[in-house]
Short mmCIF file of C-alpha atoms in Angstrom, two decimals:
data_model
loop_
_atom_site.label_atom_id
_atom_site.label_comp_id
_atom_site.label_asym_id
_atom_site.label_seq_id
_atom_site.Cartn_x
_atom_site.Cartn_y
_atom_site.Cartn_z
CA MET E 1 226.24 40.00 158.54
CA GLU E 2 223.11 37.86 158.41
CA PRO E 3 220.32 38.25 155.80
CA GLU E 4 217.92 39.29 158.54
CA ALA E 5 220.17 42.21 159.46
CA LEU E 6 220.16 43.43 155.86
CA GLN E 7 216.37 43.16 155.74
CA TRP E 8 216.01 45.30 158.85
CA LEU E 9 218.37 47.87 157.37
CA GLY E 10 216.06 48.12 154.40
CA TRP E 11 216.95 48.24 150.72
CA HIS E 12 217.72 51.95 150.92
CA TYR E 13 220.82 51.23 153.01
CA ALA E 14 221.52 47.72 151.73
CA SER E 15 221.54 48.88 148.11
CA ARG E 16 224.39 51.30 148.85
CA ILE E 17 226.46 48.43 150.25
CA TYR E 18 225.51 46.20 147.33
CA GLU E 19 226.44 48.79 144.69
CA ARG E 20 229.71 49.61 146.46
CA LEU E 21 230.71 45.95 146.56
CA LYS E 22 229.94 45.60 142.85
CA ALA E 23 231.77 48.79 141.91
CA THR E 24 234.92 47.69 143.74
CA ASP E 25 234.69 44.09 142.44
CA ASN E 26 234.33 42.82 146.00
CA LEU E 27 230.95 41.13 145.71
CA THR E 28 231.99 37.58 146.56
CA PHE E 29 229.82 34.50 146.18
CA SER E 30 229.40 34.41 149.96
CA ALA E 31 228.30 38.06 150.12
CA TRP E 32 225.96 37.61 147.15
CA SER E 33 224.29 34.69 148.96
CA ILE E 34 223.39 37.01 151.83
CA PHE E 35 221.97 39.71 149.55
CA GLN E 36 220.09 37.14 147.46
CA LYS E 37 218.40 35.72 150.53
CA ALA E 38 217.55 39.16 151.93
CA PHE E 39 216.49 40.94 148.71
CA PRO E 40 215.96 38.39 145.91
CA LYS E 41 213.83 40.74 143.80
CA GLN E 42 215.95 43.87 144.15
CA ILE E 43 219.41 42.60 143.17
CA ASP E 44 220.50 42.07 139.55
CA HIS E 45 218.96 39.18 137.62
CA TYR E 46 222.34 37.70 136.74
CA HIS E 47 225.65 37.32 138.55
CA GLN E 48 228.77 35.31 137.84
CA PHE E 49 231.52 34.31 140.24
CA HIS E 50 234.98 32.78 140.05
CA VAL E 51 235.88 30.81 143.18
CA SER E 52 239.44 29.52 143.66
CA GLU E 53 240.44 26.72 145.98
CA ARG E 54 242.37 28.05 148.98
CA GLU E 55 245.19 25.59 148.33
CA ALA E 56 246.03 26.49 144.75
CA TRP E 57 247.13 22.99 143.70
CA SER E 58 244.79 20.92 145.84
CA LEU E 59 242.91 18.17 144.02
CA ILE E 60 240.21 18.03 146.70
CA PRO E 61 237.29 20.49 146.33
CA THR E 62 237.18 21.49 150.00
CA GLN E 63 234.78 24.39 149.39
CA LEU E 64 232.26 22.31 147.46
CA PRO E 65 230.11 21.30 150.49
CA SER E 66 229.55 24.91 151.59
CA MET E 67 229.00 25.96 147.98
CA VAL E 68 226.39 23.25 147.46
CA ASP E 69 224.72 24.22 150.74
CA ARG E 70 224.30 27.83 149.57
CA LEU E 71 223.13 26.90 146.09
CA ALA E 72 220.68 24.34 147.49
CA LYS E 73 218.88 27.11 149.38
CA LEU E 74 218.20 29.27 146.32
CA ASP E 75 214.64 29.97 145.29
CA THR E 76 213.44 27.30 142.87
CA GLY E 77 212.58 29.98 140.32
CA MET E 78 216.29 30.63 139.72
CA LEU E 79 218.73 28.90 137.35
CA THR E 80 222.22 27.85 138.41
CA PHE E 81 225.16 27.24 136.07
CA LEU E 82 228.17 25.54 137.65
CA CYS E 83 231.62 24.77 136.26
CA ILE E 84 233.98 22.63 138.38
CA ARG E 85 237.52 22.55 137.03
CA ASN E 86 240.76 20.69 137.77
CA PHE E 87 239.59 18.63 140.75
CA SER E 88 239.73 14.90 141.39
CA LEU E 89 236.01 14.24 141.77
CA THR E 90 234.63 11.26 143.67
CA VAL E 91 231.16 9.77 143.46
CA ASP E 92 230.32 11.55 146.74
CA HIS E 93 231.10 14.90 145.11
CA LEU E 94 228.82 14.05 142.18
CA ILE E 95 225.97 12.91 144.43
CA ALA E 96 226.27 16.09 146.52
CA LEU E 97 225.37 18.10 143.40
CA THR E 98 221.90 16.50 143.37
CA LYS E 99 220.97 18.83 146.24
CA ILE E 100 221.09 21.83 143.88
CA HIS E 101 217.49 21.92 142.65
CA THR E 102 218.13 24.98 140.47
CA LEU E 103 221.00 23.41 138.50
CA ALA E 104 220.45 24.11 134.79
CA GLY E 105 223.96 23.67 133.38
CA LEU E 106 226.91 21.66 134.71
CA VAL E 107 230.46 21.54 133.34
CA LEU E 108 232.99 19.09 134.81
CA GLU E 109 236.44 19.51 133.31
CA HIS E 110 240.17 19.57 133.92
CA LYS E 111 243.39 19.84 131.98
CA ASN E 112 245.09 16.76 130.59
CA SER E 113 245.94 15.12 133.85
CA PRO E 114 247.64 12.13 135.46
CA MET E 115 245.83 8.88 136.13
CA ASP E 116 244.89 9.82 139.68
CA ARG E 117 242.27 12.24 138.34
CA TYR E 118 240.56 9.74 136.07
CA MET E 119 237.03 8.79 137.06
CA PRO E 120 235.81 5.17 137.13
CA ALA E 121 232.80 4.58 134.89
CA ILE E 122 230.95 3.02 137.83
CA ASN E 123 230.84 6.49 139.42
CA ILE E 124 228.54 7.68 136.63
CA SER E 125 226.22 4.71 137.28
CA HIS E 126 226.08 5.42 141.02
CA TRP E 127 225.48 9.10 140.30
CA ALA E 128 222.63 8.30 137.92
CA ARG E 129 221.03 6.03 140.51
CA ALA E 130 221.17 8.79 143.12
CA VAL E 131 219.60 11.26 140.68
CA CYS E 132 216.69 8.88 140.07
CA GLU E 133 216.19 8.03 143.74
CA ASN E 134 216.18 11.70 144.76
CA ARG E 135 214.21 12.88 141.73
CA ALA E 136 216.99 15.41 141.22
CA PHE E 137 218.17 17.56 138.30
CA ARG E 138 214.66 18.51 137.12
CA LYS E 139 216.11 21.64 135.48
CA LEU E 140 219.43 20.27 134.26
CA ARG E 141 219.46 20.74 130.46
CA LEU E 142 223.20 20.94 129.81
CA LEU E 143 226.04 18.65 130.91
CA VAL E 144 229.68 18.68 129.78
CA VAL E 145 232.06 15.94 130.95
CA GLY E 146 235.67 16.68 130.06
CA ASN E 147 238.77 14.52 129.98
CA PHE E 148 238.15 12.18 132.93
CA GLY E 149 239.09 9.05 130.99
CA LEU E 150 235.44 8.07 130.53
CA GLY E 151 234.08 6.49 127.36
CA ARG E 152 231.18 8.27 125.70
CA ASN E 153 229.00 5.16 125.94
CA ALA E 154 229.44 5.08 129.71
CA VAL E 155 228.54 8.74 130.08
CA LEU E 156 225.54 8.72 127.74
CA GLN E 157 224.17 5.52 129.22
CA GLY E 158 224.37 6.88 132.75
CA VAL E 159 222.96 10.35 132.13
CA SER E 160 220.07 9.07 130.01
CA SER E 161 218.13 8.82 133.26
CA PHE E 162 218.43 12.59 133.81
CA SER E 163 214.91 13.45 132.68
CA ALA E 164 215.44 17.09 131.65
CA LEU E 165 218.89 16.67 130.09
CA THR E 166 218.91 17.85 126.47
CA LEU E 167 222.52 18.51 125.41
CA VAL E 168 225.61 16.55 126.49
CA GLY E 169 229.24 17.28 125.64
CA VAL E 170 231.67 14.39 126.15
CA HIS E 171 235.42 14.13 125.66
CA GLN E 172 235.80 12.25 122.37
CA ALA E 173 239.36 10.89 122.48
CA GLY E 174 240.28 7.32 123.35
CA GLU E 175 237.21 5.45 122.09
CA ALA E 176 237.72 1.77 121.34
CA GLY E 177 238.78 1.20 117.76
CA GLY E 178 238.96 4.93 117.18
CA LYS E 179 235.47 4.89 115.64
CA PRO E 180 233.33 7.97 116.16
CA LEU E 181 230.10 7.48 118.05
CA ASP E 182 227.18 8.91 116.06
CA SER E 183 224.35 7.93 118.37
CA TYR E 184 223.48 6.21 121.59
CA GLY E 185 219.87 5.54 122.52
CA ASP E 186 218.03 8.85 122.18
CA TRP E 187 221.29 10.80 121.77
CA ARG E 188 222.45 12.00 118.34
CA THR E 189 225.71 13.72 117.47
CA GLY E 190 225.81 16.53 114.95
CA SER E 191 223.32 19.36 114.58
CA PRO E 192 219.57 18.70 114.38
CA GLN E 193 217.83 20.07 111.28
CA TRP E 194 216.54 23.17 113.08
CA LEU E 195 220.08 24.03 114.18
CA LYS E 196 221.54 23.44 110.70
CA GLU E 197 219.08 25.99 109.37
CA LYS E 198 219.81 28.36 112.23
CA ILE E 199 223.62 28.34 111.95
CA ALA E 200 223.39 28.98 108.22
CA ALA E 201 222.47 32.54 109.19
CA PRO E 202 225.16 35.07 110.17
CA ASP E 203 226.18 35.28 113.84
CA GLU E 204 224.48 32.00 114.72
CA GLN E 205 226.56 29.35 116.48
CA SER E 206 226.68 25.60 117.00
CA PRO E 207 227.62 24.02 120.35
CA MET E 208 231.18 23.46 119.13
CA SER E 209 231.66 27.01 117.86
CA ILE E 210 230.37 28.37 121.17
CA TRP E 211 232.60 26.05 123.18
CA VAL E 212 235.87 26.80 121.35
CA ASN E 213 235.34 30.57 121.10
CA PRO E 214 238.16 32.12 123.18
CA LYS E 215 236.36 35.46 123.39
CA ILE E 216 233.44 34.04 125.38
CA THR E 217 233.69 33.41 129.12
CA LYS E 218 232.78 29.99 130.46
CA ALA E 219 229.80 31.51 132.26
CA HIS E 220 228.50 32.98 129.00
CA LYS E 221 229.15 29.72 127.14
CA MET E 222 226.97 27.81 129.58
CA LYS E 223 224.11 30.27 129.10
CA LEU E 224 224.38 30.17 125.30
CA LEU E 225 224.42 26.37 125.29
CA TYR E 226 221.45 26.32 127.65
CA ASN E 227 219.55 28.57 125.24
CA LEU E 228 220.19 26.04 122.46
CA CYS E 229 218.62 23.39 124.70
CA ILE E 230 215.50 25.50 125.12
CA GLU E 231 215.27 26.05 121.37
CA HIS E 232 215.71 22.32 120.78
CA LEU E 233 212.67 21.74 123.01
CA GLN E 234 210.83 24.35 120.90
CA GLN E 235 210.21 26.50 123.94
CA PRO E 236 210.34 30.31 123.64
CA LEU E 237 213.30 32.13 125.11
CA ILE E 238 212.38 34.58 127.85
CA THR E 239 213.62 38.03 126.83
CA GLU E 240 211.39 40.21 129.00
CA ASN E 241 211.74 39.95 132.76
CA PRO E 242 214.43 37.27 132.38
CA GLN E 243 214.70 34.47 134.89
CA SER E 244 217.27 35.15 137.59
CA SER E 245 220.41 33.07 137.26
CA ILE E 246 223.88 32.64 138.71
CA SER E 247 227.05 31.20 137.19
CA VAL E 248 229.84 29.86 139.40
CA THR E 249 233.23 28.66 138.17
CA TYR E 250 235.12 26.75 140.85
CA VAL E 251 238.79 26.01 140.15
CA CYS E 252 241.82 24.63 142.00
CA SER E 253 244.42 26.38 139.83
CA GLU E 254 244.33 29.31 137.46
CA TRP E 255 246.40 27.61 134.76
CA PHE E 256 244.12 25.68 132.46
CA THR E 257 243.75 24.75 128.80
CA GLN E 258 240.17 24.03 127.83
CA ASP E 259 239.45 20.59 126.40
CA ASP E 260 238.21 21.30 122.87
CA SER E 261 237.94 17.58 121.99
CA ILE E 262 234.26 17.51 122.87
CA ALA E 263 231.59 15.60 120.96
CA TRP E 264 228.10 17.08 121.29
CA PHE E 265 224.91 15.04 121.55
CA PHE E 266 221.37 16.38 121.37
CA ARG E 267 218.59 14.27 122.82
CA GLU E 268 215.71 13.28 120.59
CA PHE E 269 212.56 13.15 122.68
CA LYS E 270 210.53 10.51 120.88
CA GLU E 271 206.81 10.84 120.40
CA GLY E 272 204.96 9.34 123.30
CA LYS E 273 207.69 10.15 125.80
CA THR E 274 206.93 12.89 128.23
CA GLN E 275 209.19 15.87 127.82
CA PRO E 276 210.37 17.47 131.04
CA THR E 277 207.97 20.11 132.24
CA LYS E 278 208.91 23.44 133.73
CA ARG E 279 208.56 23.54 137.49
CA HIS E 280 206.46 26.30 138.94
CA LYS E 281 208.25 28.94 140.89
CA ASP E 282 208.09 28.38 144.62
CA GLN E 283 205.65 30.90 146.01
CA ASP E 284 206.53 30.31 149.64
CA GLN E 285 207.73 33.50 151.24
CA HIS E 286 208.93 33.76 154.81
CA ASP E 287 207.67 36.91 156.53
CA GLU E 288 209.11 37.41 159.97
CA LYS E 289 206.61 39.78 161.53
CA ASN E 290 207.51 39.51 165.19
CA PRO E 291 211.28 39.68 165.81
CA ASP E 292 212.24 40.11 169.41
CA SER E 293 212.88 43.56 170.82
CA ASN E 294 216.60 42.95 171.32
CA LYS E 295 217.04 42.31 167.59
CA LYS E 296 215.10 45.49 166.78
CA ARG E 297 217.30 47.50 169.11
CA LYS E 298 220.42 45.97 167.56
CA ILE E 299 219.31 46.79 164.02
CA ARG E 300 218.47 50.38 164.98
CA GLN E 301 222.06 50.71 166.15
CA VAL E 302 223.37 49.17 162.93
CA LYS E 303 221.35 51.65 160.86
CA LYS E 304 223.28 54.47 162.48
CA MET E 305 226.54 53.10 161.08
CA ASP E 306 227.86 54.52 157.84
CA VAL E 307 228.18 52.48 154.67
CA GLY E 308 231.95 52.25 155.07
CA SER E 309 231.58 50.48 158.42
CA LEU E 310 228.96 48.11 157.06
CA LEU E 311 231.20 47.16 154.15
CA ASN E 312 233.70 45.80 156.65
CA THR E 313 231.23 43.06 157.60
CA PHE E 314 231.65 41.59 154.11
CA SER E 315 235.45 41.61 154.10
#
């Protein structure tokens, strides 16, 4: 079913399909994309999805192009959190992510893996250049780069050009000389003073405690870490009428042990440097007022179908 067909059905009918799909745990990322395009204001503010590669042990993210295409079409007022796990990522895969204008948090990780999944440091440099050239990642506050065999210097140097980036998690094993890296440019490891005061209170968490907590889903971890970024920028968290967001975890195999050897770096925005500004929500709305008569006749026929029949279009 196309978004236009749902719109002609009206929310009265479409909501019944939407609620049935949610209740039966059959609301896939593909189906959600259709509802989001047709009724962006009526559906829930937050959704999370787990997408598995069709070939369970494939190292190539074959669904990534279509996934990026859907996410790239989201309204700019949304936030997207994306976790890509257990794939052998090329520079082309990284550059493709620059099309997602709503990307707010990105986690790239995999289990301890053979050499063929390691990523050359030059890929980070090429990625950073593409981000600058395309003026991409204007909302990206959070980035985690797992065990890809990359040094922290290489990662922090490359992503320093991501203008909005505030918190970076990098795999910390294998540094030359075994010496811990405390800082790099504007990046500082450890908790800033405001966070030290915050985590002294009960139930408050640092990036590491959030990351290693086995009771928190990866989708929730990304949102909590993103909230720390907003607090670091001394911007108020939105609690009323929250911004719509989506979390997608894309994996090539279910078996996975999270990399807990992550060093966390907050960015210090020095005085005189312009902090990233919040983009205004895109107000463009497409109102199709004059569909052809054949489409109207077709939709009238669809409206006569029961909800059970309509659900089959999403199977």
